[in-house]
PDB file of C-alpha atoms in Angstrom:
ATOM      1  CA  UNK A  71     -25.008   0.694 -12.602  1.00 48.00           C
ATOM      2  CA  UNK A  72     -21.898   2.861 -11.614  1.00 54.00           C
ATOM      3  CA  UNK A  73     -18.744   0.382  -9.996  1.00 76.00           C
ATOM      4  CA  UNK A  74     -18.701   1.217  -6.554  1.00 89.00           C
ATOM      5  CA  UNK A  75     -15.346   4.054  -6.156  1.00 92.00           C
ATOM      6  CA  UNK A  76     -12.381   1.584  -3.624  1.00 94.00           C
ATOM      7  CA  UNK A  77     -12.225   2.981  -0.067  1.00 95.00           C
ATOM      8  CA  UNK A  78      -9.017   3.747   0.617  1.00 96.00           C
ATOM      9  CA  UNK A  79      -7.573   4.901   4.615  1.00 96.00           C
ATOM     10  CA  UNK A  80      -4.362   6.567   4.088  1.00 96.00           C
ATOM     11  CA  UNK A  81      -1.754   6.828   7.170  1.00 94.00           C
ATOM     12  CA  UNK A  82       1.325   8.787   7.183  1.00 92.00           C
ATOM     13  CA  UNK A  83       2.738  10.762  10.467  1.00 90.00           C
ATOM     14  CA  UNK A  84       3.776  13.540   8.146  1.00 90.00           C
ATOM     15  CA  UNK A  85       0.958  16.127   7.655  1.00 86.00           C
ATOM     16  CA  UNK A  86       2.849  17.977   4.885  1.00 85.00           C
ATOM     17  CA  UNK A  87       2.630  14.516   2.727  1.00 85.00           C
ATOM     18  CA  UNK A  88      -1.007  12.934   4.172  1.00 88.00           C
ATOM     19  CA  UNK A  89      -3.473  16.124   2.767  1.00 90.00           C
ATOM     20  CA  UNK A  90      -1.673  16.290  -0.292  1.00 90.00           C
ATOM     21  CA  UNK A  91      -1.993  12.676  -0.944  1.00 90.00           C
ATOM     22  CA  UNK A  92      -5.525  12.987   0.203  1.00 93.00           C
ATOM     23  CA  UNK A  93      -6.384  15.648  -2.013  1.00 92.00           C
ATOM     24  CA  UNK A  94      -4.722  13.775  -5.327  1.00 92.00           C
ATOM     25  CA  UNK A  95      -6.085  10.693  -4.655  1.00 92.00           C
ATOM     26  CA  UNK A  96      -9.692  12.391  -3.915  1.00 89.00           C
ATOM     27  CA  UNK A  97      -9.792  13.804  -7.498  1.00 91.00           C
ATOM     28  CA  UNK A  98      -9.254  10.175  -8.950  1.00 89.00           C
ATOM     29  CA  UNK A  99     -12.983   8.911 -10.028  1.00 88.00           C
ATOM     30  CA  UNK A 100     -13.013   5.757  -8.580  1.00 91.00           C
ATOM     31  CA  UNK A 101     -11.033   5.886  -5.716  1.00 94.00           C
ATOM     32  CA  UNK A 102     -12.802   8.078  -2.257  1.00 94.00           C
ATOM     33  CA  UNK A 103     -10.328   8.495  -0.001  1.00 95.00           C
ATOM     34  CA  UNK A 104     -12.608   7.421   3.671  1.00 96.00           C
ATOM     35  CA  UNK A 105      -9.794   8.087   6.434  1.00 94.00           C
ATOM     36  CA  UNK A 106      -6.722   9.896   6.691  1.00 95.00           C
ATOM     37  CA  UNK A 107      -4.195   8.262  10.100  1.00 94.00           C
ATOM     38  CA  UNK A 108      -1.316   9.875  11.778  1.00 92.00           C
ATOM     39  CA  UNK A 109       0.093   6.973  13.446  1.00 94.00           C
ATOM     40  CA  UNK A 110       0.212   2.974  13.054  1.00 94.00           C
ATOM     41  CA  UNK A 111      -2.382   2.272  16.099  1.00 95.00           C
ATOM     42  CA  UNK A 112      -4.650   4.919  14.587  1.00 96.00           C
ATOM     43  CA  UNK A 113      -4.423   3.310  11.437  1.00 96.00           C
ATOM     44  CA  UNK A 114      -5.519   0.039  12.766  1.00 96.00           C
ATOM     45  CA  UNK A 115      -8.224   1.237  14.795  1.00 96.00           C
ATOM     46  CA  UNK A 116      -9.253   3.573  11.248  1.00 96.00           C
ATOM     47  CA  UNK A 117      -9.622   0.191   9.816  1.00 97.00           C
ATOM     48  CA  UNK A 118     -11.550  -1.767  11.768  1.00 96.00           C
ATOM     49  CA  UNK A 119     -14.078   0.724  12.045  1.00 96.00           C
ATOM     50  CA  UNK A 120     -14.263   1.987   8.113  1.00 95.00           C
ATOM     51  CA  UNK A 121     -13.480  -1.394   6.624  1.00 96.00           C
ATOM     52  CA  UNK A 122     -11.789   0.098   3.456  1.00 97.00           C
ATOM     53  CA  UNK A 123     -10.522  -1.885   0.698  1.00 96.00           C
ATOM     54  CA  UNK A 124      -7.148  -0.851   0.574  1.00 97.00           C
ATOM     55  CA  UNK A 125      -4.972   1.109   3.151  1.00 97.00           C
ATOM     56  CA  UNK A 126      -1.993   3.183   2.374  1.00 95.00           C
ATOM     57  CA  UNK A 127       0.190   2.681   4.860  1.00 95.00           C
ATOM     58  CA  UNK A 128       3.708   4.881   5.454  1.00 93.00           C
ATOM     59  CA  UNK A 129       6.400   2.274   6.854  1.00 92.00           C
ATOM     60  CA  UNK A 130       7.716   4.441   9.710  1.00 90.00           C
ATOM     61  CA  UNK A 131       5.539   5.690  11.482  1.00 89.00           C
ATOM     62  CA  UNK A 132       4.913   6.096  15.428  1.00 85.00           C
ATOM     63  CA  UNK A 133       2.916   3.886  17.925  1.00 88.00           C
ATOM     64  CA  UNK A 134       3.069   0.694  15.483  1.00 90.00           C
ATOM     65  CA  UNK A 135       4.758   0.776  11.964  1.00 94.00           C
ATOM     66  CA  UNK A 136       3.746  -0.089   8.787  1.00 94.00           C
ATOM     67  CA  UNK A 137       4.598  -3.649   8.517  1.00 94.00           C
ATOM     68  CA  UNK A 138       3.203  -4.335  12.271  1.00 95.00           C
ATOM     69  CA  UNK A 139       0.105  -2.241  11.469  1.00 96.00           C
ATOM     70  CA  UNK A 140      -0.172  -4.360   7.997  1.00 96.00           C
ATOM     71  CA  UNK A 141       0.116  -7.571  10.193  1.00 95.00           C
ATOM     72  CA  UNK A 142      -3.113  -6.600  12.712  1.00 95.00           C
ATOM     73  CA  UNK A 143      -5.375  -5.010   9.938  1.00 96.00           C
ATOM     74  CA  UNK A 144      -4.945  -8.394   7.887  1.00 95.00           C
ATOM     75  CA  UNK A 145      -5.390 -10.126  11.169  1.00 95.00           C
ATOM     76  CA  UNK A 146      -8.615  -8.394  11.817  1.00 93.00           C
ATOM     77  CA  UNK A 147      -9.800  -8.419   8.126  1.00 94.00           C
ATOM     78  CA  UNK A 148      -7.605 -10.898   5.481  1.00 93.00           C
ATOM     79  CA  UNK A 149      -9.849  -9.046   2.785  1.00 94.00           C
ATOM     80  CA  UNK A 150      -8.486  -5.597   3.461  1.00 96.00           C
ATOM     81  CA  UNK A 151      -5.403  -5.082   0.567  1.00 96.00           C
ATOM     82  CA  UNK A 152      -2.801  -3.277   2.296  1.00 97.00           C
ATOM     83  CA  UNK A 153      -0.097  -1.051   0.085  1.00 96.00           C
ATOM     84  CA  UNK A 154       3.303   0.049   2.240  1.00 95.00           C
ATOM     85  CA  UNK A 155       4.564   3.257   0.893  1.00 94.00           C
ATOM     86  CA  UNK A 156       8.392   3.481   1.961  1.00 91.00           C
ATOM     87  CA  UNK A 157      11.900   5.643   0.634  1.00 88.00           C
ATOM     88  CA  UNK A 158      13.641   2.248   1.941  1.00 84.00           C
ATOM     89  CA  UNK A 159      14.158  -0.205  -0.918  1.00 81.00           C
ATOM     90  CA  UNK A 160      15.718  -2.753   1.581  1.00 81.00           C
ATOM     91  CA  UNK A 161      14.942  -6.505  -0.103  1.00 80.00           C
ATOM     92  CA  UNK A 162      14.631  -7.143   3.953  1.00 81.00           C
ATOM     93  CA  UNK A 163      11.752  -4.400   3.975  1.00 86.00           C
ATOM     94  CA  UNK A 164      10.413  -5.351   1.641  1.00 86.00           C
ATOM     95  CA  UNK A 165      10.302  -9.073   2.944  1.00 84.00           C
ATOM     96  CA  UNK A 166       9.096  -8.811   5.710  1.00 87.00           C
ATOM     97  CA  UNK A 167       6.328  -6.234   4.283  1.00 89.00           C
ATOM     98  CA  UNK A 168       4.804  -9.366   1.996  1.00 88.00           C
ATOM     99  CA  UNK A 169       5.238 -11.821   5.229  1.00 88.00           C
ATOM    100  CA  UNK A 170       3.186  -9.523   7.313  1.00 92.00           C
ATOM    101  CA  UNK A 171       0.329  -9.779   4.403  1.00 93.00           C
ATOM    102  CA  UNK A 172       1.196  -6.481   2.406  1.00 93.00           C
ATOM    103  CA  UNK A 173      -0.617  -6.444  -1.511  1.00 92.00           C
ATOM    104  CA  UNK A 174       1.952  -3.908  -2.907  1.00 92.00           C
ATOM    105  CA  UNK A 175       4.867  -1.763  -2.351  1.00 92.00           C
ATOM    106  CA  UNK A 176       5.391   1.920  -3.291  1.00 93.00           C
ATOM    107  CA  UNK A 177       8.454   3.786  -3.199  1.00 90.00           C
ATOM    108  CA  UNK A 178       7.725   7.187  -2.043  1.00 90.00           C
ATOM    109  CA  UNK A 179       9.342   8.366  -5.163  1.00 88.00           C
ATOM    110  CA  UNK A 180       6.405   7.343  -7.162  1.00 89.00           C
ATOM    111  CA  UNK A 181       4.245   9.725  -9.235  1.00 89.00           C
ATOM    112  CA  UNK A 182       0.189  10.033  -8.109  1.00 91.00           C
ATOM    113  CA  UNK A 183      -0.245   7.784 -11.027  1.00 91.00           C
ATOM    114  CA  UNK A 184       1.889   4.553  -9.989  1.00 92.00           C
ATOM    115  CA  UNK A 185      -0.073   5.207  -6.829  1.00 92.00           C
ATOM    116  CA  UNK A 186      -3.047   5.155  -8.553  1.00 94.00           C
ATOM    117  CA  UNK A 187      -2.133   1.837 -10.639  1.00 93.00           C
ATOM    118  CA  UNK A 188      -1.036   0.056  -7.239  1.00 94.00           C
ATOM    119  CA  UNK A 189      -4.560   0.732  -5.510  1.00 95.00           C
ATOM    120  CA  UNK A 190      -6.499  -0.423  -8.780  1.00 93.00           C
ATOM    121  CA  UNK A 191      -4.140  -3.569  -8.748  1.00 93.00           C
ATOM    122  CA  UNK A 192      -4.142  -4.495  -5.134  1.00 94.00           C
ATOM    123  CA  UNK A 193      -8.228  -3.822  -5.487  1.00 93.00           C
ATOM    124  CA  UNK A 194      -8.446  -6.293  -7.811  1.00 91.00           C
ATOM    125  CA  UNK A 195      -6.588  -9.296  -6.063  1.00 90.00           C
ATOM    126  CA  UNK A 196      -3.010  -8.647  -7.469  1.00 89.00           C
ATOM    127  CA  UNK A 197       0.073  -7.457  -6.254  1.00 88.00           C
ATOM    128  CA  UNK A 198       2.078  -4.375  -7.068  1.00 90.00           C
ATOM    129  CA  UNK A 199       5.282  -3.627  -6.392  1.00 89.00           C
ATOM    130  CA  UNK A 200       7.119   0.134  -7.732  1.00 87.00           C
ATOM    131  CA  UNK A 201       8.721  -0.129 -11.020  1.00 81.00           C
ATOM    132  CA  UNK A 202      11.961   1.272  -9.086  1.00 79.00           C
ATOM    133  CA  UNK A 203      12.544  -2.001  -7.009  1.00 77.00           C
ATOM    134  CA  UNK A 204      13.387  -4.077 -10.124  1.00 71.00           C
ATOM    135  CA  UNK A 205      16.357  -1.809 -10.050  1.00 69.00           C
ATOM    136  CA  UNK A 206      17.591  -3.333  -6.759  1.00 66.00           C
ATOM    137  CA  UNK A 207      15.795  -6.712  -5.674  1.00 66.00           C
ATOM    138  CA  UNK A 208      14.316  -9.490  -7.399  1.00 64.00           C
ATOM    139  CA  UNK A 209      10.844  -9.165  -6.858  1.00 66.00           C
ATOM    140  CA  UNK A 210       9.935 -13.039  -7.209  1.00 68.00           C
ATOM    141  CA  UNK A 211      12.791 -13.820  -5.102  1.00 63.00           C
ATOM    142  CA  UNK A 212      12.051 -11.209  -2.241  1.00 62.00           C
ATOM    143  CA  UNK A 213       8.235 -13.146  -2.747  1.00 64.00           C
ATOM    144  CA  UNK A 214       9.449 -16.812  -2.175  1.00 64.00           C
ATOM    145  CA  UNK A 215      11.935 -15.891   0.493  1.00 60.00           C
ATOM    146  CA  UNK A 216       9.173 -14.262   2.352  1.00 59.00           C
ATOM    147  CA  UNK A 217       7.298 -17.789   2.357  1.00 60.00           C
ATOM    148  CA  UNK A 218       4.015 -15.894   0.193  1.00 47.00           C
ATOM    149  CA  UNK A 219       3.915 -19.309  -1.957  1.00 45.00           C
ATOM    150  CA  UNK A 220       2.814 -16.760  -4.500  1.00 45.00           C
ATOM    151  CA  UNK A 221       3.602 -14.316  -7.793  1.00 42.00           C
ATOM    152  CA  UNK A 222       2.380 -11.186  -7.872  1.00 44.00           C
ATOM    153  CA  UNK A 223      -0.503 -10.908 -10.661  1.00 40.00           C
ATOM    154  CA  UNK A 224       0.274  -8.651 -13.066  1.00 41.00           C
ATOM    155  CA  UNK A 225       3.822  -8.225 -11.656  1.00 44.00           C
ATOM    156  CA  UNK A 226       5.247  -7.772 -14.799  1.00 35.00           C
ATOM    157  CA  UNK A 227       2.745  -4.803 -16.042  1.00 39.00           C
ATOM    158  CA  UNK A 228       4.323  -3.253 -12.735  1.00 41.00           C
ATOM    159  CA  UNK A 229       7.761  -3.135 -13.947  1.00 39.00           C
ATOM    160  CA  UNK A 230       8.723  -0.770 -16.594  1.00 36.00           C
ATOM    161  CA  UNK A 231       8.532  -2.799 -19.837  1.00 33.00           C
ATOM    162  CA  UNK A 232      10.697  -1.137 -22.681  1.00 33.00           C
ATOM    163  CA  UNK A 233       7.956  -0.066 -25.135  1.00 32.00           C
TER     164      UNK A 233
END
C-alpha cells in the first residue's frame, strides 16, 4: 500500500511566487499541494476546511500574518505542522514564529529542495529550520528563549554539515 502524498495549503499574497511554488511542489511525489491562500485570514479559513498536514505560510502577508495565522490554525488544529517562509532572519522573528506553534522556518532564499526537506521533516514530527539561519542566530537558543521546552528533531541534519 502506497504512503498517503502530505497535504500541503500554501499562502503567499504574491501571485508571481504562490503558482510557481504550487507548480514545483505539485511535481514532488509525495507531497499534493490541496490549497493555494492570498492572505492570512484566507489561510486560516483554507485550513480549517482542508485540514492539511502542513501549511506554508509567507510571514507578511495582509488581513493576519504569518505568525498570527500560525497561532489560530494551531489553535483550531495542534496537529496541523505549520512552516513560515520569510526573507527576515530576525532571531525576534523567528521567536516569536516557534512561540506561536510554527514546525519550521524557511528563508525565502531556499532552493525547491530545502523546501521539500522542511515539509517531509515537519510531516514527520520534527522541526526544520533553513540551513542559512545558523549563519545568524542560534537555533537552540532562539528555541528556549521562545519558551518551546523543546529541540528541534533532526535539527542538526538541517544545518549544513561539512561533508
Amino acid at each position: 500500500m502506497l504512503a498517503q502524498p502530505t497535504r500541503v495549503l500554501l499562502a503567499d499574497d504574491h501571485p508571481l511566487i504562490l503558482e510557481p511554488l504550487r507548480q514545483l511542489l505539485g511535481r514532488h511525489e509525495g507531497i499534493e499541494v490541496v490549497g493555494v491562500c492570498g492572505d492570512g485570514l484566507e489561510a486560516v479559513k483554507s485550513a480549517a476546511r482542508l485540514r492539511p498536514d502542513v501549511v506554508l505560510l509567507d510571514v507578511n502577508m495582509p488581513l493576519l500574518n504569518g505568525i498570527d495565522a500560525c497561532r489560530q490554525i494551531k489553535k483550531l488544529d495542534p496537529h496541523i505542522r505549520v512552516i513560515l517562509v520569510s526573507g527576515n532572519d530576525d532571531p525576534a522573528r523567528v521567536r516569536d514564529a516557534v512561540q506561536a506553534g510554527a514546525a519550521g522556518y524557511v528563508m525565502k532564499t531556499a532552493e525547491i529542495d530545502e523546501l521539500v526537506l522542511a515539509i517531509a521533516a515537519v510531516r514527520h514530527g520534527n522541526s526544520y529550520f533553513s540551513a542559512q539561519l545558523a549563519d545568524v542566530i542560534d537555533i537552540q537558543q532562539v528555541i528556549a528563549d521562545a519558551g518551546a521546552g523543546r529541540a528541534p528533531a533532526g535539527l542538526a541534519k538541517s544545518l549544513h554539515q561539512p561533508s
